[in-house]
């Protein structure tokens, strides 16, 4: 490793490191606007100037590598200085140029208080500007309903352009014009279509790109900031929820290198308005075909009457996608106490959890492991819609080269090139007959589009045979991966929220209800099921929004959303992470575990736990790995051989992603006006309110 002297102290720096990164590792602060560690180097802003001994002018440290420096005449390490008068004068000059055309509208700018230009002007700028000419004005651009533009503030750092091209994979922004007429704009003045476009708000170092829904809502110092976990997909992105009083005002990403790096999807970022819309804030009971408000005791009494009048085999429980591991465990304990065998956490009908142990339903190679793969096969998955941040990780691996990507399923735009292998079963069958791959770390990513169907068990068995034939599992490498779409699915599978020995799965439960052989059905936030034709089945719905489950319910028990409680979510790779309460549930709504504890007592089957700590201790007894937060436990790859036992008749129906509308995948998103606007724009239709 080359040696370099930074401000008089010699350091050893890795090859290929930029001078800017080397200086920061040495403890020197170097200002920048255009440079970003995850984007290509542009060298636009020149704010990162440093003095290099032997060169007459200051050098842009972001565009120069430590390998570009030459040693002294006697072999001395090259010297770099970050705090000399020359550097100070150069930075002041650059800042003076940047502020020539920048409007002084900090009091009304949403970036105020979080603006890099504001901070660096204070730290590195001069007290006066020598330019008195009129400032340039630039027309604002419409780039969609999520990102608001104020292009007069733009300093042409091109971070947004590089992000949309390199990370987002959709070349929607570009630099047009030359000299003073240069502008950043979308091609043909169209709205951006990337599912990751909101990240340009965080990247913009000035107030040129800000959040349109958050416009003029609050200042950063007014907000209470809470670090928590996202539940809009199964990736488990680390987020920060900013709230004022009882209202969530915005959601921002947190850095986690192994999960979401520092990106989040637009649904994660902008779904916050759905947390306060169409909320269930008190219990309801249906009388004479209509729902009326009720007290908790009245609701519990009504449920107890129907449960005691029924038998365990005529009762069932279906759990939804946003349920936490503790809540799934509490539901399972309630089912065991009542003798209910019909319980299922897989409302989409997937066969996961029945065979193959834990290795049969998690992303075994880990999300970060995508960057090690040298061949990737997507089977019934559209990661751009199901997990956009994971899709960006696949694109990142693709851009490095040396990784062949194949697709069996939808022929969709995934933002990277791939080999289309076919649409469904026949193509997968050919893959099972394929000789062992030459790739050293091949990877299968199997989506719910191949599994959440009547022949899902047979498809999963065939995928396991194909993986064995190709050599997806070899040595320490396990490339057999399941991509989930539900945040709570892996955690619920970990605590065995599955049918008992003689119990029915979701399809069987729904068929029983339609045949009028089911007396009581509990829905734990399950809204993605067909509620028609259930006859006189008594439905108890516990959830957050007035969605499909609540519309059919006879008793509604209002619960807390993911930002209003502390529960464990296990992401698609099996990483347990705990959310933190950012706000309290509205009205009389309570956390799920508290409702289930009180309900158990009303039903005469009091549980052994009385608070969340006791509940977690009981849960860790059957799933001890959930106690080790933010850690990955390697599942037993040998158990994957059991997946070949899946049976059933296979249809020739093509694999299709279960996510038809990225912005409308759960009750919170469907209650969001922002998501509705994005969905309408994406699907080329008008909002009802605008008609």
XYZ file of C-alpha atoms in Angstrom:
691
model
C 0.000 0.000 0.000
C 1.338 3.458 -0.871
C 2.426 5.796 1.897
C 1.260 9.385 1.885
C 1.826 12.327 4.200
C -1.381 14.167 5.066
C -0.960 17.408 7.036
C 2.454 16.234 8.174
C 1.479 12.718 9.294
C 2.400 9.665 7.197
C -0.360 7.118 6.526
C -0.618 3.875 4.573
C -3.568 4.008 2.187
C -5.115 1.264 0.060
C -4.493 1.342 -3.673
C -7.160 3.133 -5.699
C -8.311 5.335 -2.819
C -9.089 8.910 -3.790
C -7.217 11.734 -2.084
C -10.496 12.896 -0.570
C -11.124 9.506 1.057
C -7.501 9.276 2.175
C -7.705 12.677 3.841
C -10.895 11.774 5.643
C -9.435 8.497 6.895
C -6.545 10.534 8.245
C -9.005 12.691 10.183
C -8.990 15.742 7.914
C -12.324 17.229 6.913
C -12.686 17.891 3.192
C -15.819 19.686 1.910
C -17.546 18.393 -1.201
C -20.755 18.724 -3.191
C -20.474 16.467 -6.218
C -18.521 13.567 -4.708
C -20.442 10.596 -3.287
C -18.932 7.267 -2.277
C -21.545 5.202 -4.149
C -21.522 7.212 -7.381
C -18.985 7.690 -10.146
C -16.571 10.616 -9.887
C -17.603 13.790 -11.712
C -15.231 16.465 -10.374
C -17.774 19.198 -11.009
C -17.872 21.387 -7.928
C -14.116 21.769 -7.140
C -14.947 22.334 -3.481
C -12.656 19.512 -2.355
C -9.429 21.284 -3.365
C -6.259 20.354 -1.479
C -2.621 21.328 -1.867
C -0.250 18.683 -3.228
C 3.435 19.410 -2.757
C 5.143 19.859 -6.101
C 2.063 21.063 -8.007
C 1.551 24.809 -8.526
C -2.254 24.792 -8.197
C -4.717 23.187 -5.762
C -5.993 19.784 -6.875
C -9.501 18.321 -6.793
C -9.034 15.549 -4.259
C -12.070 13.558 -5.457
C -10.633 13.125 -8.964
C -7.084 12.180 -7.961
C -6.017 8.806 -6.621
C -3.252 8.199 -4.097
C -1.584 6.208 -6.882
C -1.368 9.366 -8.991
C 1.037 11.045 -6.582
C 4.780 10.869 -7.101
C 7.243 10.509 -4.248
C 9.846 13.163 -3.440
C 13.307 13.281 -5.064
C 14.755 11.058 -2.347
C 11.789 8.683 -2.165
C 9.886 10.656 0.481
C 6.133 9.999 0.653
C 4.097 12.530 -1.342
C 2.703 15.313 0.803
C -0.867 16.609 0.856
C -2.133 19.585 2.852
C -5.765 20.397 3.653
C -5.479 23.473 5.893
C -2.924 25.791 4.244
C -3.689 29.431 3.302
C -3.660 28.400 -0.372
C -6.358 25.772 0.246
C -8.432 28.198 2.316
C -8.291 30.870 -0.379
C -9.129 28.363 -3.125
C -12.178 27.022 -1.271
C -13.423 30.516 -0.556
C -13.131 31.311 -4.255
C -15.054 28.193 -5.249
C -17.796 28.955 -2.748
C -17.976 32.510 -4.073
C -18.548 31.178 -7.578
C -21.180 28.691 -6.410
C -23.150 31.474 -4.751
C -23.120 33.786 -7.783
C -26.511 32.537 -8.993
C -27.815 30.777 -5.900
C -30.929 32.513 -4.536
C -30.849 33.566 -0.910
C -34.139 31.899 -0.007
C -33.019 29.828 2.975
C -35.992 30.999 5.124
C -38.478 29.315 2.772
C -36.345 26.400 1.559
C -37.272 22.925 2.824
C -33.582 22.042 2.814
C -32.894 24.716 5.454
C -31.185 23.203 8.469
C -30.065 20.147 6.468
C -28.369 21.899 3.547
C -24.765 21.080 2.668
C -24.387 24.387 0.827
C -25.664 26.295 3.860
C -23.286 24.482 6.225
C -20.226 24.706 3.993
C -20.838 28.358 3.147
C -20.648 29.051 6.879
C -17.543 26.924 7.367
C -15.544 27.651 4.202
C -17.084 30.760 2.612
C -16.235 34.448 2.787
C -18.213 37.111 4.591
C -18.917 39.008 1.364
C -19.423 38.297 -2.318
C -17.795 40.461 -4.981
C -20.364 39.675 -7.686
C -23.195 42.171 -8.112
C -24.652 40.981 -11.433
C -28.260 39.802 -11.633
C -28.732 36.195 -10.660
C -29.670 33.652 -13.299
C -33.202 32.226 -13.126
C -33.992 28.689 -14.307
C -37.443 27.349 -15.045
C -38.589 24.642 -12.634
C -39.080 21.191 -14.117
C -41.934 18.769 -13.457
C -40.367 15.381 -12.747
C -43.311 13.737 -10.982
C -45.463 14.034 -7.869
C -42.719 12.988 -5.435
C -39.782 15.310 -6.107
C -40.241 19.079 -6.185
C -37.746 21.094 -8.212
C -36.370 24.597 -7.609
C -33.749 24.558 -10.340
C -32.511 28.111 -9.746
C -30.820 26.670 -6.647
C -29.066 23.907 -8.622
C -25.248 23.959 -8.639
C -24.963 21.240 -11.330
C -23.213 18.711 -9.093
C -24.978 15.961 -11.175
C -25.484 13.654 -8.188
C -29.110 13.149 -9.225
C -28.112 12.386 -12.818
C -25.522 9.837 -11.756
C -27.858 8.185 -9.256
C -30.729 7.746 -11.703
C -28.349 6.338 -14.321
C -26.048 4.202 -12.210
C -28.102 3.057 -9.214
C -31.701 3.490 -10.320
C -30.889 2.137 -13.766
C -33.411 4.408 -15.479
C -31.752 7.188 -17.474
C -34.348 9.864 -16.828
C -32.237 12.868 -15.829
C -29.537 14.579 -17.829
C -27.498 17.748 -18.219
C -28.595 19.942 -21.124
C -26.966 23.109 -22.477
C -23.475 24.551 -22.032
C -21.846 27.183 -19.879
C -24.250 29.469 -18.068
C -27.188 27.849 -19.888
C -26.578 24.375 -18.480
C -29.634 22.812 -16.806
C -30.549 19.457 -15.295
C -33.805 18.187 -16.748
C -35.765 15.067 -17.600
C -35.760 13.948 -21.189
C -38.856 15.187 -23.056
C -40.118 16.818 -19.823
C -41.564 13.549 -18.523
C -42.098 12.431 -14.925
C -39.528 10.065 -13.445
C -40.593 6.416 -13.318
C -37.944 4.825 -11.086
C -39.138 3.233 -7.845
C -36.051 4.737 -6.179
C -36.367 8.321 -7.405
C -36.919 9.772 -3.921
C -33.281 9.104 -3.057
C -32.237 12.095 -5.175
C -33.777 14.272 -2.437
C -31.209 12.986 0.056
C -28.403 13.248 -2.489
C -29.082 16.850 -3.500
C -26.614 19.029 -1.540
C -28.727 22.157 -2.055
C -32.488 22.769 -2.131
C -32.937 22.107 -5.837
C -34.655 18.749 -5.266
C -36.920 18.461 -2.239
C -39.823 16.268 -1.147
C -43.037 17.482 -2.765
C -45.417 15.916 -0.193
C -43.326 17.307 2.684
C -43.201 20.826 1.214
C -43.619 23.518 3.902
C -44.748 20.912 6.454
C -42.059 21.231 9.140
C -38.483 22.164 9.969
C -35.979 19.454 10.964
C -35.457 20.841 14.473
C -39.200 20.534 15.159
C -39.257 16.797 14.540
C -38.756 13.880 16.893
C -36.449 11.393 15.153
C -36.818 7.632 15.702
C -34.608 4.908 14.236
C -36.715 1.944 13.174
C -37.321 -0.691 10.465
C -39.415 -0.543 7.292
C -42.291 -2.957 6.647
C -43.298 -2.048 3.083
C -41.394 -5.022 1.670
C -39.406 -7.941 3.062
C -35.994 -6.300 2.749
C -36.014 -4.813 6.261
C -34.611 -1.444 5.213
C -33.300 0.680 8.067
C -35.238 3.935 8.270
C -35.699 7.021 10.414
C -39.219 8.198 11.167
C -39.579 11.924 11.850
C -42.726 12.833 13.752
C -44.248 15.937 15.258
C -46.721 15.248 18.030
C -48.749 12.201 17.017
C -48.215 12.646 13.279
C -45.490 11.124 11.107
C -44.141 13.889 8.879
C -41.557 12.044 6.801
C -39.489 8.860 6.517
C -35.773 8.874 5.669
C -33.200 6.102 5.113
C -30.502 4.987 7.532
C -27.281 3.397 6.367
C -26.974 -0.384 6.700
C -24.335 -1.734 4.349
C -25.618 -5.330 4.396
C -29.292 -4.543 3.850
C -30.261 -1.312 2.089
C -26.898 0.510 1.944
C -28.344 4.032 2.166
C -31.275 3.768 -0.240
C -34.999 3.192 0.307
C -37.854 2.719 -2.144
C -40.397 5.436 -2.879
C -43.141 3.432 -1.189
C -41.081 3.263 2.000
C -40.293 6.988 1.870
C -43.687 8.450 0.944
C -46.266 6.077 2.468
C -46.379 8.108 5.685
C -49.638 9.907 4.903
C -51.378 6.527 4.776
C -50.591 6.064 8.472
C -53.228 8.656 9.418
C -55.858 8.025 6.733
C -58.761 5.558 7.065
C -57.433 4.469 10.456
C -59.358 2.228 12.815
C -59.294 4.054 16.140
C -61.959 2.224 18.163
C -63.629 -1.219 18.267
C -66.678 -1.838 16.093
C -69.470 -4.419 16.162
C -71.754 -5.266 13.238
C -75.444 -5.145 14.041
C -78.255 -5.419 11.491
C -75.685 -5.341 8.708
C -73.988 -2.145 9.853
C -70.921 -1.471 11.984
C -71.306 0.625 15.128
C -68.727 1.827 17.658
C -68.327 -0.337 20.753
C -66.208 -0.643 23.866
C -63.394 -3.135 24.205
C -65.337 -5.182 26.761
C -68.374 -5.290 24.500
C -66.268 -6.446 21.558
C -64.532 -9.143 23.627
C -67.855 -10.349 25.028
C -69.314 -10.703 21.530
C -66.277 -12.695 20.381
C -66.343 -14.912 23.490
C -70.000 -15.759 22.904
C -69.333 -16.950 19.358
C -66.144 -18.832 20.239
C -67.757 -20.707 23.137
C -70.667 -21.658 20.890
C -68.304 -23.173 18.330
C -65.806 -26.038 18.165
C -62.046 -25.755 17.498
C -62.283 -27.498 14.129
C -64.846 -24.910 12.985
C -62.590 -21.953 13.816
C -59.561 -20.597 11.948
C -56.903 -17.848 11.976
C -55.264 -16.150 8.985
C -52.373 -13.749 9.586
C -51.457 -10.815 7.343
C -48.246 -9.558 5.788
C -47.366 -6.759 8.229
C -47.542 -8.811 11.414
C -44.521 -8.875 13.737
C -42.884 -12.063 15.005
C -44.148 -11.520 18.568
C -47.685 -11.020 17.287
C -47.546 -14.151 15.144
C -46.274 -16.067 18.184
C -49.103 -14.677 20.335
C -51.673 -15.713 17.726
C -50.160 -19.198 17.616
C -50.321 -19.475 21.410
C -53.960 -18.387 21.336
C -54.676 -21.033 18.708
C -53.001 -23.742 20.799
C -54.923 -22.635 23.900
C -58.237 -22.877 22.040
C -57.292 -26.091 20.241
C -57.460 -24.413 16.821
C -55.456 -26.304 14.196
C -56.472 -24.077 11.289
C -53.941 -21.255 11.439
C -51.778 -19.935 8.602
C -49.472 -16.941 8.153
C -49.270 -17.446 4.370
C -52.319 -15.580 3.129
C -51.026 -15.697 -0.452
C -51.051 -19.517 -0.476
C -47.312 -20.140 -0.738
C -46.101 -23.619 0.423
C -43.037 -22.264 2.233
C -42.284 -23.664 5.668
C -43.632 -27.155 5.038
C -40.348 -28.731 3.908
C -36.678 -27.805 3.784
C -36.279 -26.311 7.242
C -35.344 -22.654 7.570
C -33.074 -22.886 4.511
C -36.203 -23.553 2.473
C -37.729 -20.130 3.047
C -34.952 -17.543 3.496
C -32.488 -15.718 1.244
C -29.579 -17.995 2.150
C -26.758 -16.200 0.360
C -27.772 -12.929 2.111
C -28.531 -9.660 0.354
C -24.897 -8.547 0.477
C -23.952 -11.949 -0.975
C -25.464 -10.863 -4.293
C -22.221 -8.987 -4.918
C -20.289 -12.283 -4.723
C -22.460 -14.192 -7.197
C -21.157 -14.938 -10.674
C -24.474 -16.212 -12.068
C -28.019 -15.247 -11.019
C -31.266 -16.918 -12.063
C -34.535 -15.097 -11.297
C -37.453 -17.530 -11.122
C -40.929 -16.048 -10.886
C -39.539 -12.843 -9.411
C -39.650 -9.212 -10.460
C -37.356 -7.631 -7.864
C -37.852 -4.163 -9.325
C -41.441 -4.255 -8.039
C -41.050 -6.654 -5.121
C -37.851 -5.222 -3.580
C -36.475 -2.224 -5.528
C -33.441 -1.771 -3.269
C -32.474 -5.422 -3.710
C -32.924 -4.945 -7.451
C -30.440 -2.051 -7.271
C -27.982 -4.449 -5.599
C -28.394 -6.898 -8.501
C -27.803 -4.032 -10.947
C -24.701 -3.053 -8.999
C -23.366 -6.606 -9.394
C -24.288 -6.614 -13.083
C -22.338 -3.407 -13.757
C -19.175 -4.940 -12.315
C -19.276 -7.598 -15.021
C -18.624 -11.307 -14.854
C -22.139 -12.208 -13.754
C -24.663 -13.778 -16.113
C -28.299 -13.081 -15.221
C -31.184 -15.244 -16.403
C -34.950 -14.846 -16.004
C -37.748 -17.401 -15.976
C -41.065 -15.588 -15.684
C -42.119 -12.117 -16.722
C -40.159 -10.387 -19.446
C -39.966 -7.104 -17.547
C -37.640 -4.103 -17.493
C -35.389 -4.876 -14.530
C -32.918 -1.987 -15.193
C -30.156 -4.424 -16.237
C -29.578 -6.850 -19.074
C -30.524 -10.515 -18.739
C -31.021 -13.692 -20.730
C -34.692 -14.588 -21.029
C -35.034 -18.321 -20.434
C -38.807 -18.748 -20.680
C -42.108 -18.025 -19.002
C -42.847 -20.915 -16.658
C -42.753 -24.586 -15.769
C -41.314 -25.976 -19.017
C -38.321 -23.634 -18.853
C -37.690 -24.545 -15.222
C -37.924 -28.218 -16.101
C -35.191 -27.772 -18.725
C -33.076 -26.059 -16.097
C -33.444 -29.112 -13.834
C -31.907 -31.204 -16.626
C -28.997 -28.805 -17.068
C -25.473 -30.044 -16.266
C -23.580 -28.494 -13.382
C -22.788 -24.838 -13.964
C -19.242 -23.601 -14.483
C -19.961 -20.645 -12.221
C -18.380 -20.922 -8.791
C -21.139 -19.043 -6.937
C -24.405 -19.465 -8.852
C -27.566 -18.086 -7.289
C -31.287 -18.823 -7.569
C -33.744 -16.094 -6.533
C -37.205 -17.639 -6.383
C -40.088 -15.205 -6.099
C -43.655 -15.561 -4.921
C -44.803 -15.418 -8.533
C -43.642 -19.026 -8.832
C -44.734 -20.156 -5.370
C -47.978 -18.355 -4.465
C -50.135 -20.482 -6.754
C -51.970 -23.822 -6.458
C -48.995 -25.752 -7.854
C -46.461 -23.828 -5.754
C -45.258 -26.910 -3.864
C -44.465 -28.750 -7.094
C -42.735 -25.674 -8.537
C -40.636 -25.324 -5.374
C -39.683 -29.002 -5.590
C -38.646 -28.580 -9.231
C -36.623 -25.475 -8.370
C -34.825 -27.450 -5.662
C -33.990 -30.191 -8.173
C -32.713 -27.591 -10.657
C -30.575 -26.033 -7.924
C -29.087 -29.426 -7.081
C -28.374 -30.162 -10.760
C -26.641 -26.851 -11.391
C -24.723 -26.814 -8.114
C -26.289 -23.794 -6.483
C -25.327 -25.220 -3.085
C -21.667 -26.158 -2.860
C -19.208 -25.996 0.006
C -19.762 -22.877 2.082
C -21.896 -21.276 -0.624
C -25.692 -21.583 -0.483
C -27.240 -19.746 -3.417
C -30.793 -21.068 -2.962
C -32.782 -17.935 -2.147
C -36.425 -17.129 -1.539
C -37.472 -13.533 -2.156
C -40.417 -12.636 0.067
C -42.795 -9.753 -0.476
C -44.281 -9.682 3.054
C -42.340 -8.046 5.892
C -43.772 -10.365 8.541
C -43.630 -13.679 6.679
C -40.217 -15.015 7.704
C -40.751 -14.116 11.367
C -44.143 -15.837 11.382
C -42.621 -18.950 9.803
C -39.840 -18.876 12.402
C -42.405 -19.070 15.237
C -44.330 -21.824 13.422
C -47.548 -19.915 12.744
C -48.592 -22.772 10.459
C -51.456 -25.300 10.365
C -51.436 -28.044 12.987
C -51.293 -31.739 12.159
C -54.905 -31.869 10.969
C -55.196 -28.149 10.246
C -56.032 -26.404 7.005
C -53.913 -23.847 5.188
C -55.252 -20.554 3.849
C -56.795 -22.117 0.741
C -58.479 -24.792 2.862
C -59.740 -22.234 5.383
C -61.262 -20.054 2.660
C -62.839 -23.090 0.980
C -64.342 -24.134 4.319
C -65.753 -20.647 4.820
C -67.316 -20.653 1.353
C -68.861 -24.071 2.048
C -70.434 -22.586 5.205
C -68.549 -25.025 7.444
C -66.616 -22.348 9.356
C -68.129 -20.632 12.386
C -65.412 -18.173 13.435
C -62.556 -16.708 11.404
C -59.904 -14.458 12.960
C -58.036 -12.160 10.569
C -54.778 -10.810 11.985
C -54.327 -7.950 9.527
C -55.122 -10.204 6.561
C -56.450 -8.001 3.749
C -55.105 -9.664 0.604
C -57.684 -12.469 0.492
C -61.025 -12.914 -1.253
C -63.707 -12.195 1.345
C -66.685 -13.062 -0.850
C -69.030 -15.978 -0.255
C -68.276 -16.569 3.415
C -71.929 -16.802 4.373
C -72.622 -16.561 8.111
C -69.000 -17.023 9.186
C -68.328 -14.746 12.157
C -65.271 -12.682 11.212
C -63.034 -10.960 13.764
C -60.625 -8.500 12.178
C -57.658 -7.037 14.044
C -55.848 -4.435 11.996
C -55.018 -0.809 11.383
C -57.061 0.355 8.392
C -60.568 0.101 7.004
C -59.484 -2.221 4.218
C -60.929 -5.471 2.819
C -60.779 -7.397 6.107
C -62.547 -4.659 8.053
C -65.290 -4.363 5.430
C -66.249 -8.005 5.956
C -65.701 -8.111 9.725
C -68.385 -8.633 12.357
C -66.065 -7.342 15.086
C -63.159 -4.943 14.484
C -60.282 -4.631 16.946
C -58.094 -1.580 16.099
C -54.349 -2.177 16.362
C -51.052 -0.326 15.899
C -49.133 0.234 12.663
C -45.439 -0.610 12.276
C -44.365 2.903 13.292
C -46.477 2.729 16.456
C -45.070 -0.363 18.138
C -41.900 -2.230 18.981
C -41.892 -5.662 17.334
C -39.437 -7.952 15.596
C -39.433 -8.113 11.817
C -37.303 -10.811 10.206
C -36.297 -9.859 6.681
C -36.086 -12.137 3.670
C -32.512 -13.177 4.545
C -33.499 -14.157 8.109
C -32.086 -11.071 9.842
C -34.097 -10.170 12.964
C -34.542 -6.433 13.544
C -36.703 -4.614 16.079
C -38.799 -1.558 15.326
C -39.069 1.386 17.713
C -42.293 3.235 18.446
C -42.238 6.656 16.772
C -45.823 7.670 17.608
C -48.715 6.223 19.580
C -51.708 4.485 17.947
C -54.718 6.752 17.347
C -57.724 6.814 19.635
C -58.431 3.557 21.476
C -56.221 1.449 19.194
C -53.720 -0.761 21.016
C -50.707 -2.893 20.197
C -51.554 -6.363 18.922
C -49.960 -8.258 21.807
C -51.994 -6.273 24.364
C -55.223 -6.975 22.466
C -54.443 -10.696 22.263
C -53.574 -10.840 25.971
C -56.895 -9.237 26.907
C -58.801 -11.345 24.374
C -57.266 -14.546 25.760
C -58.498 -13.656 29.226
C -61.996 -12.928 27.888
C -61.967 -16.352 26.213
C -60.892 -18.051 29.439
C -57.462 -19.149 28.175
C -55.158 -16.728 29.976
C -51.600 -16.752 28.613
C -48.444 -17.103 30.707
C -47.090 -13.725 29.599
C -48.334 -10.315 30.719
C -46.044 -7.882 28.902
C -43.809 -7.672 25.855
C -40.665 -8.781 27.703
C -42.345 -11.950 28.957
C -43.808 -12.583 25.516
C -40.375 -12.265 23.921
C -38.817 -14.639 26.442
C -41.458 -17.219 25.581
C -40.877 -16.656 21.847
C -37.116 -17.021 22.194
C -37.761 -20.415 23.752
C -38.877 -21.795 20.398
C -36.908 -19.420 18.139
C -33.711 -18.481 20.017
C -32.080 -16.986 16.918
C -34.597 -14.098 17.046
C -32.895 -12.836 20.204
C -29.686 -12.146 18.265
C -30.654 -8.893 16.572
C -29.157 -7.808 13.260
C -27.290 -11.084 12.829
C -27.402 -13.772 10.179
C -27.530 -17.437 11.138
C -26.619 -19.866 8.398
C -29.444 -22.364 7.850
C -28.738 -26.066 7.324
C -28.382 -26.444 3.558
C -28.740 -30.240 3.847
C -32.414 -29.764 4.692
C -33.045 -28.403 1.176
C -33.120 -31.988 -0.092
C -36.564 -32.289 1.563
C -37.990 -29.718 -0.843
C -38.017 -32.352 -3.573
C -40.904 -34.036 -1.733
C -43.373 -31.414 -2.914
C -46.136 -32.944 -4.988
C -49.057 -31.818 -7.059
C -50.185 -31.257 -10.604
C -48.301 -28.524 -12.424
C -49.987 -26.131 -14.834
C -48.397 -24.411 -17.815
C -49.450 -20.998 -16.553
C -46.621 -18.477 -16.797
C -44.931 -17.202 -13.655
C -46.226 -13.708 -12.871
C -45.180 -11.405 -10.068
C -47.855 -11.026 -7.364
C -47.104 -7.279 -7.281
C -49.278 -5.802 -10.004
C -49.185 -2.253 -8.677
C -46.027 -1.341 -6.769
C -47.755 1.502 -4.943
C -50.804 -0.489 -3.737
C -49.540 -3.605 -1.984
C -50.895 -3.253 1.570
C -53.588 -1.392 3.583
C -51.272 1.476 4.537
C -50.242 2.085 0.930
C -53.836 1.868 -0.294
C -54.828 4.528 2.253
C -52.098 6.889 1.062
C -53.061 9.765 -1.220
C -49.440 10.068 -2.336
C -49.319 6.403 -3.352
C -52.664 6.770 -5.144
C -51.272 9.643 -7.192
C -48.161 7.647 -8.092
C -50.272 4.621 -9.018
C -52.540 6.722 -11.217
C -49.548 8.265 -12.989
C -47.884 4.875 -13.466
C -51.025 3.294 -14.906
C -52.009 6.242 -17.068
C -55.285 7.054 -15.345
C -56.729 9.999 -13.424
C -57.473 10.121 -9.735
C -61.183 9.992 -8.900
C -60.882 13.234 -6.948
C -59.580 14.968 -10.065
C -62.330 13.720 -12.343
